[in-house]
Coordinates of C-alpha atoms in Angstrom, one line a residue:
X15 CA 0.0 0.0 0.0
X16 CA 2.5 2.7 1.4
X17 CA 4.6 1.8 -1.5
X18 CA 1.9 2.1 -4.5
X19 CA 0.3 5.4 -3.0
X20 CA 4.3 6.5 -1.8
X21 CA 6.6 6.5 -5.4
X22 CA 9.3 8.0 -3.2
X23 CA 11.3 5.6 -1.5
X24 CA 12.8 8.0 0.9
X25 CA 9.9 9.8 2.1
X26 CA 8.5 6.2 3.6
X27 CA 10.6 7.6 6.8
X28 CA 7.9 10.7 7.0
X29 CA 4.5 7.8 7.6
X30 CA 3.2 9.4 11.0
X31 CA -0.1 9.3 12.8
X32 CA -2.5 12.3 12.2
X33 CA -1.7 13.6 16.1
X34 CA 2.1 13.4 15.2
X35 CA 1.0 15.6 12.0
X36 CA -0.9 18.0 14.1
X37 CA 2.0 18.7 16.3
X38 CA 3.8 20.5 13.7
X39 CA 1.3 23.4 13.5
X40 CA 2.1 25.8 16.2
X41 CA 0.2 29.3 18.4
X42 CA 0.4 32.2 15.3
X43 CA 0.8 29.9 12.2
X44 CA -1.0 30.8 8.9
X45 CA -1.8 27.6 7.4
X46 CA -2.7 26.5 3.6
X47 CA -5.4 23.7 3.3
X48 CA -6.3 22.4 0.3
X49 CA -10.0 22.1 -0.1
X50 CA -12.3 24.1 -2.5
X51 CA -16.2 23.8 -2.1
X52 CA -16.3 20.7 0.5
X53 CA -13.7 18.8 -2.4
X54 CA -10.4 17.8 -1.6
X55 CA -9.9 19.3 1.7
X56 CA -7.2 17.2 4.6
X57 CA -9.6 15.5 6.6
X58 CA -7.6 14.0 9.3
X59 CA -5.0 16.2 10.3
X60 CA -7.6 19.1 10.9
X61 CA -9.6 17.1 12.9
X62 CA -6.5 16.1 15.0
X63 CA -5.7 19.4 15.5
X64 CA -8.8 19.8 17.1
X65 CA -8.7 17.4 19.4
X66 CA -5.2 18.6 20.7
X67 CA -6.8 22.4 21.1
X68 CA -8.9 21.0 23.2
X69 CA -6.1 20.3 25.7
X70 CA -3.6 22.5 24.4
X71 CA -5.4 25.5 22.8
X72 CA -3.2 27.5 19.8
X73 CA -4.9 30.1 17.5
X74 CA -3.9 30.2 13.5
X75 CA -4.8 31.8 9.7
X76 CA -6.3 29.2 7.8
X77 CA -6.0 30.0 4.4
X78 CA -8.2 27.1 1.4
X79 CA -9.2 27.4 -1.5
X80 CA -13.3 28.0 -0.8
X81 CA -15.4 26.0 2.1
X82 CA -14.5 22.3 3.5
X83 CA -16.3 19.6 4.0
X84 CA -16.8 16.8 6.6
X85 CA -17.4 20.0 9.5
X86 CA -14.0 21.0 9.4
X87 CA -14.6 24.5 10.0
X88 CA -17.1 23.7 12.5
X89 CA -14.9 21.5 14.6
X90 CA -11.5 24.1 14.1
X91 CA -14.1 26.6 15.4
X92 CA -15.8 25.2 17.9
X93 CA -11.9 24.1 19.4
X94 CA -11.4 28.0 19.3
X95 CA -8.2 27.4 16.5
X96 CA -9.2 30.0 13.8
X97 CA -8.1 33.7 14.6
X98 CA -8.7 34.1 11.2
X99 CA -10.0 32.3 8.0
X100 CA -9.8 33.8 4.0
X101 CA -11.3 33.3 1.5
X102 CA -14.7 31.7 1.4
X103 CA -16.4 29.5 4.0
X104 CA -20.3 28.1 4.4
X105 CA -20.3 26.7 7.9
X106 CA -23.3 28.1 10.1
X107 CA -20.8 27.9 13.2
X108 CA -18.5 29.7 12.0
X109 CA -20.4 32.0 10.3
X110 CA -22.1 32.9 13.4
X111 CA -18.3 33.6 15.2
X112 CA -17.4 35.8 11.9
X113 CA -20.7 37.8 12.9
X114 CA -20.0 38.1 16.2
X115 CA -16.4 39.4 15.7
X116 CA -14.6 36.3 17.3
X117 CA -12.9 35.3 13.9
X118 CA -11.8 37.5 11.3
X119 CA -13.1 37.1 7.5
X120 CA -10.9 38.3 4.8
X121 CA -14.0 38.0 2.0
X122 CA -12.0 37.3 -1.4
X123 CA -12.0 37.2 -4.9
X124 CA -11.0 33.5 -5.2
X125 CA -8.8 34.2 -8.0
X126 CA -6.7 36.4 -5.8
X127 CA -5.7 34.9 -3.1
X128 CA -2.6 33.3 -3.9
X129 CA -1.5 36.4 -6.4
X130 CA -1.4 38.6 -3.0
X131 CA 0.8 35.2 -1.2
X132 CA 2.9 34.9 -4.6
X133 CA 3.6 38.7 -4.1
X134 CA 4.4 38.9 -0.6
X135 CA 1.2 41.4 0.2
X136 CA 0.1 38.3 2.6
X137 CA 1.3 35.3 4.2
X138 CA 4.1 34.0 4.4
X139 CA 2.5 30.3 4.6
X140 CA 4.5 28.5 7.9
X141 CA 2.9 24.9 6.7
X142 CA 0.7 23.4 3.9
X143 CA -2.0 20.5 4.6
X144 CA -2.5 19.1 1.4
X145 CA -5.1 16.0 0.7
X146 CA -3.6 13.8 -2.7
X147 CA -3.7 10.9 -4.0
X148 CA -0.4 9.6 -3.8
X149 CA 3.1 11.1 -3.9
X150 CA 5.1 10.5 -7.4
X151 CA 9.2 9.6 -7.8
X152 CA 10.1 13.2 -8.0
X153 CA 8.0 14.5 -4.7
X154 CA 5.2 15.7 -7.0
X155 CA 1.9 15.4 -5.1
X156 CA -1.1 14.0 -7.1
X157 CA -4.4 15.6 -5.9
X158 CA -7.7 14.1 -5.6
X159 CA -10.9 15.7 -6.2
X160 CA -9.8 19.4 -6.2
X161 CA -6.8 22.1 -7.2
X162 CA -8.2 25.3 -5.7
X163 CA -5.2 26.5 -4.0
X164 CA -3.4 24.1 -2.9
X165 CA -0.6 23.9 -5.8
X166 CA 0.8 27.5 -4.6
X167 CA 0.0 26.5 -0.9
X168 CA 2.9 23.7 -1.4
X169 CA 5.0 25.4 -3.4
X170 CA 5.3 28.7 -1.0
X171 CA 4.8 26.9 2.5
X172 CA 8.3 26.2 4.2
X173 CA 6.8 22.5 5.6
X174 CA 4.1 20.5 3.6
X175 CA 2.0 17.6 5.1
X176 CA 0.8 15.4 3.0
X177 CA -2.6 13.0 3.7
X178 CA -2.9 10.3 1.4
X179 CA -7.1 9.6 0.9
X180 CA -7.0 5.8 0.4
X181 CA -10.7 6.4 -0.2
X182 CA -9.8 8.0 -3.6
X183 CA -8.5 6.0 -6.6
X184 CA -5.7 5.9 -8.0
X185 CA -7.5 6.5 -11.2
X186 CA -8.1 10.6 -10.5
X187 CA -3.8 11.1 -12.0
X188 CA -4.4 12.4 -15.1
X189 CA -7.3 14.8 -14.3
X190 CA -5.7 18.1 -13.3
X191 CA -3.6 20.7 -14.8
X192 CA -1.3 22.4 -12.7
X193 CA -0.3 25.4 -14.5
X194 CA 1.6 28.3 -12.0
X195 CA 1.8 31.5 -13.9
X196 CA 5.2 33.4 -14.1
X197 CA 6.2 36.4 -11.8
X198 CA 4.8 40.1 -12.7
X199 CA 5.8 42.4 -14.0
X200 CA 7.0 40.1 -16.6
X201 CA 4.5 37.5 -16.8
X202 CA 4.1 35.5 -20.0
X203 CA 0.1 35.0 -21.0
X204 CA -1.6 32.3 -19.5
X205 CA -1.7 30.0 -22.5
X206 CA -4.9 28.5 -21.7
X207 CA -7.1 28.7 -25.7
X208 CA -9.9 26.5 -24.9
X209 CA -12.0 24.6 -22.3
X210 CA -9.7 21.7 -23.6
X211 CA -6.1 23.0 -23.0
X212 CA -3.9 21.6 -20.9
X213 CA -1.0 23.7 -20.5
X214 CA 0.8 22.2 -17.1
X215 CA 1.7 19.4 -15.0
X216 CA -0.6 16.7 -13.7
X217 CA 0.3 16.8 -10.3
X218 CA 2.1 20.2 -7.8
X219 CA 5.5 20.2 -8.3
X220 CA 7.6 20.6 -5.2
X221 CA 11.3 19.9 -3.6
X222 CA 10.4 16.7 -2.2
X223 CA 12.5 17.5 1.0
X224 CA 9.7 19.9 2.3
X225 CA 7.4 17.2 3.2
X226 CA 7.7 17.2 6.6
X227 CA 4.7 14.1 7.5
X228 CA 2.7 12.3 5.4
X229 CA -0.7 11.0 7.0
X230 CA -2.9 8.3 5.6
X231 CA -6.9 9.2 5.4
X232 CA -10.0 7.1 4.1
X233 CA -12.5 9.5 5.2
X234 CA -14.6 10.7 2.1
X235 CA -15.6 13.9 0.4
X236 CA -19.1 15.6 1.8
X237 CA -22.0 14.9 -0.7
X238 CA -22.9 18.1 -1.8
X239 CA -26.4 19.7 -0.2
X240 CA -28.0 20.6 -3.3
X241 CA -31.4 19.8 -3.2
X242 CA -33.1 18.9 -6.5
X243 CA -34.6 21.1 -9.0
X244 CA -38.3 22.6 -8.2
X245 CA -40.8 24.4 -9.7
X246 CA -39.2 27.9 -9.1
X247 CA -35.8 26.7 -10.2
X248 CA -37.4 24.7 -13.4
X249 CA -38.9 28.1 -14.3
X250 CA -35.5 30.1 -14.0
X251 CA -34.1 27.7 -16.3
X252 CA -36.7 28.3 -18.6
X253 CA -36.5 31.7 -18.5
X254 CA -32.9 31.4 -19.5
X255 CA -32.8 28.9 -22.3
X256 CA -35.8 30.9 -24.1
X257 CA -33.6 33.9 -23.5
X258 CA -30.8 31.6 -25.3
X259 CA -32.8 30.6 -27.9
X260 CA -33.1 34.0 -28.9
X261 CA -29.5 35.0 -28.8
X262 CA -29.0 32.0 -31.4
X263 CA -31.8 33.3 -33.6
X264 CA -30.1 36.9 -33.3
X265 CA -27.4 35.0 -34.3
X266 CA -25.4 36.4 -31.3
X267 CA -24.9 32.4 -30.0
X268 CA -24.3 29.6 -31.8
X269 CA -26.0 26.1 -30.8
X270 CA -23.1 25.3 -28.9
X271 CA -23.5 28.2 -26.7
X272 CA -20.4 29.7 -25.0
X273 CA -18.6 28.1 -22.4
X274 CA -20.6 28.2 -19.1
X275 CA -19.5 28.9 -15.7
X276 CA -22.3 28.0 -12.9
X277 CA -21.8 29.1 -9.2
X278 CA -22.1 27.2 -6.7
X279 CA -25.6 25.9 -5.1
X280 CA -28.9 24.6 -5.7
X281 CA -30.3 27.2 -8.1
X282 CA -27.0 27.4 -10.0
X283 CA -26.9 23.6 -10.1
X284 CA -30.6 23.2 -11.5
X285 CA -30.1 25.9 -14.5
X286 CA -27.4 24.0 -15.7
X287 CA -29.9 21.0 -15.5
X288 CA -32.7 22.5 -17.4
X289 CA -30.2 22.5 -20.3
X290 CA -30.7 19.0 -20.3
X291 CA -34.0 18.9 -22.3
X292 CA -33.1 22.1 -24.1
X293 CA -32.5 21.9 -28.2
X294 CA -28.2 23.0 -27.0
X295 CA -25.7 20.5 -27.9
X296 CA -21.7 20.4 -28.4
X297 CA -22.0 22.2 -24.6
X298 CA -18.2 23.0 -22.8
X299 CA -17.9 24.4 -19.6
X300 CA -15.1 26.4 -17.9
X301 CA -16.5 26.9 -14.5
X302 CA -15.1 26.8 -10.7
X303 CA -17.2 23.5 -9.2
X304 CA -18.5 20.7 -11.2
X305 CA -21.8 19.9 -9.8
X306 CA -23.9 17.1 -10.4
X307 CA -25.7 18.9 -13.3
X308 CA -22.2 18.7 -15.3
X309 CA -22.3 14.6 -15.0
X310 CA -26.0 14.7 -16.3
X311 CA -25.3 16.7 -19.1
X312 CA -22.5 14.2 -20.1
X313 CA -24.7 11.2 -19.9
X314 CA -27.3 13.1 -21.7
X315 CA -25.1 13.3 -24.6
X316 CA -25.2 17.4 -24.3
X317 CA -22.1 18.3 -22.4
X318 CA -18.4 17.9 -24.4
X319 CA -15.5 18.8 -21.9
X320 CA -15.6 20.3 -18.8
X321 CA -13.1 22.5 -16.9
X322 CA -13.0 23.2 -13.3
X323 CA -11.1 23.7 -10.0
X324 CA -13.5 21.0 -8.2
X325 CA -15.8 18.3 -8.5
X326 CA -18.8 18.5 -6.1
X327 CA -21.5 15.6 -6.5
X328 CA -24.5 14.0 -4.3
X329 CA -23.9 10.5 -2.9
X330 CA -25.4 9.1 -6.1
X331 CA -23.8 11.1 -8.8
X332 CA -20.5 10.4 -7.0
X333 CA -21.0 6.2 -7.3
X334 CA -21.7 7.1 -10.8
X335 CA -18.7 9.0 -11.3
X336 CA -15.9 7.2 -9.8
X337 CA -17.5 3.5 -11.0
X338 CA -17.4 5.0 -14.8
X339 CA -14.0 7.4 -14.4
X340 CA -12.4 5.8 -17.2
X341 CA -15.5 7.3 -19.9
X342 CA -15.4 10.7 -18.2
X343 CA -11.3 11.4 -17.5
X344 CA -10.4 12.6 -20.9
X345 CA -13.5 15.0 -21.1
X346 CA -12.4 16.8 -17.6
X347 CA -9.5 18.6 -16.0
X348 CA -9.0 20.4 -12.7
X349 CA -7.0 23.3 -13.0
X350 CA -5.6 26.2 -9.8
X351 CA -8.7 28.1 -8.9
X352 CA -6.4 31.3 -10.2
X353 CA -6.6 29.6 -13.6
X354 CA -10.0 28.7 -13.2
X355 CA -11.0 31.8 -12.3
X356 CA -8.5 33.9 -14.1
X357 CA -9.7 37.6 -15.8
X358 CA -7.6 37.1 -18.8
X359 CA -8.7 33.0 -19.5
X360 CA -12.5 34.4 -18.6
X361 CA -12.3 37.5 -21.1
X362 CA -10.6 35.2 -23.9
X363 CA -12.9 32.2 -24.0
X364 CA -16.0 34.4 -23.7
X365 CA -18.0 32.9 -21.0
X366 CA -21.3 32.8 -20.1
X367 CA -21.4 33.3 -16.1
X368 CA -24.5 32.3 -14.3
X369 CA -24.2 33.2 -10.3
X370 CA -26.4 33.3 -7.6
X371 CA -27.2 36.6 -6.1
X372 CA -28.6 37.0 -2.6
X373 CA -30.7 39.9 -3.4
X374 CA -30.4 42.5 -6.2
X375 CA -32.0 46.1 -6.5
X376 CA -34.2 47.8 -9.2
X377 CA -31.0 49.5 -11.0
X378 CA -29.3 46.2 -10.9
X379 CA -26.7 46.2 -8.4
X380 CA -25.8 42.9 -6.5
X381 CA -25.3 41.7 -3.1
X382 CA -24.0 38.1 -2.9
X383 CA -22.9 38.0 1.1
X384 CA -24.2 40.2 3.6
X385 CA -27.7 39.9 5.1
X386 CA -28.9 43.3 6.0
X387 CA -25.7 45.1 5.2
X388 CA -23.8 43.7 8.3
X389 CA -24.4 39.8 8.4
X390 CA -21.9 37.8 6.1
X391 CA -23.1 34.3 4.8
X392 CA -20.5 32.7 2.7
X393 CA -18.1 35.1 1.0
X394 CA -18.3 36.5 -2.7
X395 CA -16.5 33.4 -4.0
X396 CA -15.6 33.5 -7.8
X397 CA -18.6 35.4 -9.0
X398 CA -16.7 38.3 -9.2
X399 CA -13.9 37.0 -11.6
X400 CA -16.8 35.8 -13.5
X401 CA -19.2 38.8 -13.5
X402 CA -16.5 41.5 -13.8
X403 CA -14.5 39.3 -17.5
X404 CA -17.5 37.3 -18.8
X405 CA -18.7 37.5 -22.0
X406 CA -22.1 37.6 -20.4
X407 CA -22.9 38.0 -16.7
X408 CA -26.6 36.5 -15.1
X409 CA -27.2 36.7 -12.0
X410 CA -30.0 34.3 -11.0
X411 CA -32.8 34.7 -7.6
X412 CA -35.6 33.8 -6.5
X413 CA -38.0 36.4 -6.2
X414 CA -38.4 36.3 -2.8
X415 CA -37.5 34.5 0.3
X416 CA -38.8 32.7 3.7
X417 CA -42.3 32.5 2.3
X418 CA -42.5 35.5 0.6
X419 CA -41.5 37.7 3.8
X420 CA -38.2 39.1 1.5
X421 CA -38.1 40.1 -1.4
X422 CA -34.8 39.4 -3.1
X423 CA -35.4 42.5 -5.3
X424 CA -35.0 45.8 -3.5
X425 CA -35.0 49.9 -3.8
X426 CA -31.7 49.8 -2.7
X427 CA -29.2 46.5 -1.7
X428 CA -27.5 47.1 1.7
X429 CA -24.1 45.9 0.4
X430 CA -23.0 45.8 -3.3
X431 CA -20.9 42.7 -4.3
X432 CA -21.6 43.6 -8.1
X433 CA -22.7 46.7 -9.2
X434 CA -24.4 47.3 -12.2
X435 CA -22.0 47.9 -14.6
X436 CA -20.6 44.2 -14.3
X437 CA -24.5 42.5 -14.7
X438 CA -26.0 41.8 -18.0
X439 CA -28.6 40.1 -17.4
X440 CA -31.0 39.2 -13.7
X441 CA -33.2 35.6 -13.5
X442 CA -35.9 35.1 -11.0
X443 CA -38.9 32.8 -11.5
X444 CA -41.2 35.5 -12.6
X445 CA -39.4 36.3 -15.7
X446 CA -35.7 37.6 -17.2
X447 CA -34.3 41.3 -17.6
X448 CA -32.2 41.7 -20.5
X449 CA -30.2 44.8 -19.3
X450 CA -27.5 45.4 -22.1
X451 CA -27.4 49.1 -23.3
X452 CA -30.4 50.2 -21.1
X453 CA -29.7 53.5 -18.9
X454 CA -30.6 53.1 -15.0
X455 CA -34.3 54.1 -15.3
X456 CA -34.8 51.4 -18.1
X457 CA -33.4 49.2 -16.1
X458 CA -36.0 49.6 -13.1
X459 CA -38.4 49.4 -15.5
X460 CA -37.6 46.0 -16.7
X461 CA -36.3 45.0 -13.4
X462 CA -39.5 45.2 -11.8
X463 CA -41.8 44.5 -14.7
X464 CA -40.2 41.2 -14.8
X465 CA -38.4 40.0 -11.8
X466 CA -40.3 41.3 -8.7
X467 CA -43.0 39.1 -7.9
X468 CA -46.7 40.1 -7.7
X469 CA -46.4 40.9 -3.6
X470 CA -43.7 43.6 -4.0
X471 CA -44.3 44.6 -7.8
X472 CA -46.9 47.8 -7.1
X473 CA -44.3 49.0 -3.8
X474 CA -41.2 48.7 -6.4
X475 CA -43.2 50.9 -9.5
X476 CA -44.6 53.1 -6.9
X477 CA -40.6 53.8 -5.4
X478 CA -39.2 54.2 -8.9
X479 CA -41.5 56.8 -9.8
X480 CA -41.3 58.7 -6.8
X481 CA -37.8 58.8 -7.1
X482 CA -37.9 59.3 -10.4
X483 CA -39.6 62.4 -10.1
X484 CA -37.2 63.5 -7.7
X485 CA -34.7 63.8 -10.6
X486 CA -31.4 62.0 -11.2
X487 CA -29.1 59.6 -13.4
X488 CA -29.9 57.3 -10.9
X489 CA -33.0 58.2 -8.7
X490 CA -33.7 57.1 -5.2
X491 CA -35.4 58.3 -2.6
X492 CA -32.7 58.1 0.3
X493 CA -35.0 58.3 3.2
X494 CA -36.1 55.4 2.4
X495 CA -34.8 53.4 0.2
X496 CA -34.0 50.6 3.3
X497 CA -37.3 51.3 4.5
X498 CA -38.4 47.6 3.2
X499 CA -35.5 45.9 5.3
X500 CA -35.9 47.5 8.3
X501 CA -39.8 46.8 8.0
X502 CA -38.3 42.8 7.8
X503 CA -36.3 44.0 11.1
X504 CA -39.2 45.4 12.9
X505 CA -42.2 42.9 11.8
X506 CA -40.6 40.0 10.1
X507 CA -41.6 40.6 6.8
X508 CA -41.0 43.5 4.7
X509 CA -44.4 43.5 3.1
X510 CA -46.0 46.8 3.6
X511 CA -49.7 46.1 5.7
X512 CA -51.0 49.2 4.3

């Protein structure tokens, strides 16, 4: 076993327990853990390390490439480890200690944080956790079901520890592409054509006398909590693929499409579904996560190649996957997260993003992570390196929230994630806004004439021309344009009673 999963004869010597492993991160560390949307992430190490905080508390960074799985950040929390955490994280525990000030957030693009570590403007990175799926000749270390960031993580951290995932086949060496782009200023473009290229190395190249412990693992990946399409999600879909449909006819889009980038999440996950029975074929993605809506679209016959930092499936699309890896391995590749989710690969393929927002307003400004302005959720992920470089950026809602007490559309979003300059086009179940070339008071229009659902629709036209009258490029009444949250505050919902 140690020998087929350990190429490297001399690194045998490093085989230690996970406690042994633990020990080597120390009070006032900043550690790099791969990981990237509950994919990939060391499993037991981290959990080690909270069992020794328990007895012997120590505070670090944790640096990853978006959230872990298997309650990682829960059980790091709750063993009081993380000072601080960057650049993306779903867990409600820790969530709730971001809000209350007890860890500190750095919310990031996830394309930059390893260009500020590469540049010294963070970091440096004291030791590297890294999950893989065996250790080549040279040192190189093969990773399993996601890059994210753990490829610079290794290369920049002065100790790496390795944990081998017997639960992962051997099978996944091949899959990624491990390009690290050159310094700036002088940089060389990234030379990445299509969704196809492979342009780097199929495993993270390091001196192999870094590895300071190498752990062995069988605990799996978390499924992923999407829950299955519905009929709100079926209808964003729809909305989307007529709007398609019509780009092809305009001649704007080709059957093919563009390649597609999907956030992450439920309503993400099912628009990419919908595309299933839709008349698109000859489909490629170059996205962040491959959900289980990219494996459907294979076996439908609909999707060609897929490229991504991740692969995030259920418990059934994962059996599916791994049992038929051999049919699927040359039409994937896993690349960095910073390649992924790079500006210039985004502007030069011409990408369709499609992202989740959490609410959006009538001029189309977006808030993807703060609840009322002050409460983060989950971070802003990628959808900024998509929404900012795509080809065309959707931002996809629905129209309201907790049984209809929010309304995702607003006057006036309490924090802007992506403001209206960087979104094309906004998806909810009532219908689409095609906002290309329209000024700010055309926008509202079709904003609210399409989007806002029936409750909130006459409150929305009734703001927009009150403002309106008010005068402006941009008009808003600022007394109360958060009148509607703080109603939500005060009552629990922010439909008006009058």
């Amino acid at each position: 076993m140690y020998n087929h999963r350990i190429r490297r004869p001399s690194l045998l010597d490093k085989v230690c327990t996970p406690e042994q492993a633990a020990r080597l991160i120390q009070d006032g560390m900043t550690v790099g853990m791969s990981g990237f949307t509950r994919a990939g992430e060391a499993k037991a190490v981290p959990l080690a390390m909270a069992e020794r905080a328990m007895v012997d508390p120590f505070q670090i960074t944790l640096m990853t490439g978006a959230s872990l799985g298997n309650d990682i950040d829960r059980r790091l929390t709750e063993a009081g480890i993380l000072a601080r955490r960057l650049p993306f994280q779903v867990d409600p525990v820790l969530r709730a200690a971001i809000n209350r000030g007890e860890v500190m957030f750095v919310d990031q693009h996830l394309s930059e944080t390893v260009e500020l570590l590469r540049s010294r403007q963070m970091g440096p990175i004291d030791v590297a956790i890294v999950e893989a799926a065996a250790i080549r000749e040279d040192g190189g270390i093969i990773p399993t079901t996601s890059v994210g960031n753990s490829a610079t993580f290794a290369i920049l951290a002065e100790k790496v520890i390795v944990e081998i995932n017997l639960s992962q086949p051997m099978e996944l060496e091949g899959l990624h592409d491990v390009y690290i782009p050159t310094r700036r200023p002088h940089r060389e473009p990234i030379p990445v054509t299509s969704c196809e290229s492979r342009v780097g190395l199929p495993y993270i190249p390091i001196e192999p006398t870094k590895i300071a412990a190498i752990v062995f693992s069988e605990r799996s990946d978390s499924p992923s909590a999407n829950e299955p399409p519905d009929a709100e999600t079926a209808a964003i879909a729809g909305h989307l693929i007529e709007f398609f449909r019509h780009e092809v006819k305009q001649g704007r889009l080709g059957m093919g499409l563009a390649p597609l980038q999907a956030g992450i999440g439920t309503i993400a996950n099912a628009v990419l579904h919908g595309l299933i029975d839709s008349p698109f074929r000859d489909l490629r993605m170059y996205s962040e996560v491959l959900q289980d809506s990219t494996i459907e679209l294979f076996d439908a016959g609909k999707l060609s190649f897929a490229s991504g930092s991740s692969i995030t499936l259920g418990p059934r699309m994962t059996e599916r996957f791994l049992s038929n890896l051999a049919s699927y391995k040359d039409r994937i590749v896993l690349r960095p997260q910073e390649i992924s989710n790079h500006p210039e690969v985004i502007r030069r393929l011409g990408i369709i993003g499609i992202n989740t927002a959490l609410e959006f307003d009538i001029y189309g400004n977006v808030n993807s992570t703060h609840v009322n302005g002050t409460q983060m959720m989950n971070g802003i992920g990628g959808s900024g390196d998509f929404a900012r470089n795509a080809y065309m950026s959707i931002f996809v809602a629905r129209s309201t929230a907790k049984s209809h007490a929010i309304s995702s559309v607003v006057p006036m979003v309490t924090h802007v994630d992506h403001n209206e300059h960087d979104v094309d086009v906004l998806v909810t179940e009532m219908g689409l806004a095609d906002l290309r070339g329209l000024a700010p008071r055309e926008r509202a229009r079709v904003i609210i004439e399409r989007c806002v659902h029936p409750l909130y629709r006459d409150a929305a036209l009734d703001y927009a021309a009150r403002a309106a009258r008010l005068g402006g490029h941009t008009p808003h009444l600022l007394q109360e344009a958060f009148d509607w949250h703080l109603r939500r505050m005060r009552t629990g919902t922010m439909l008006d009673p009058t």
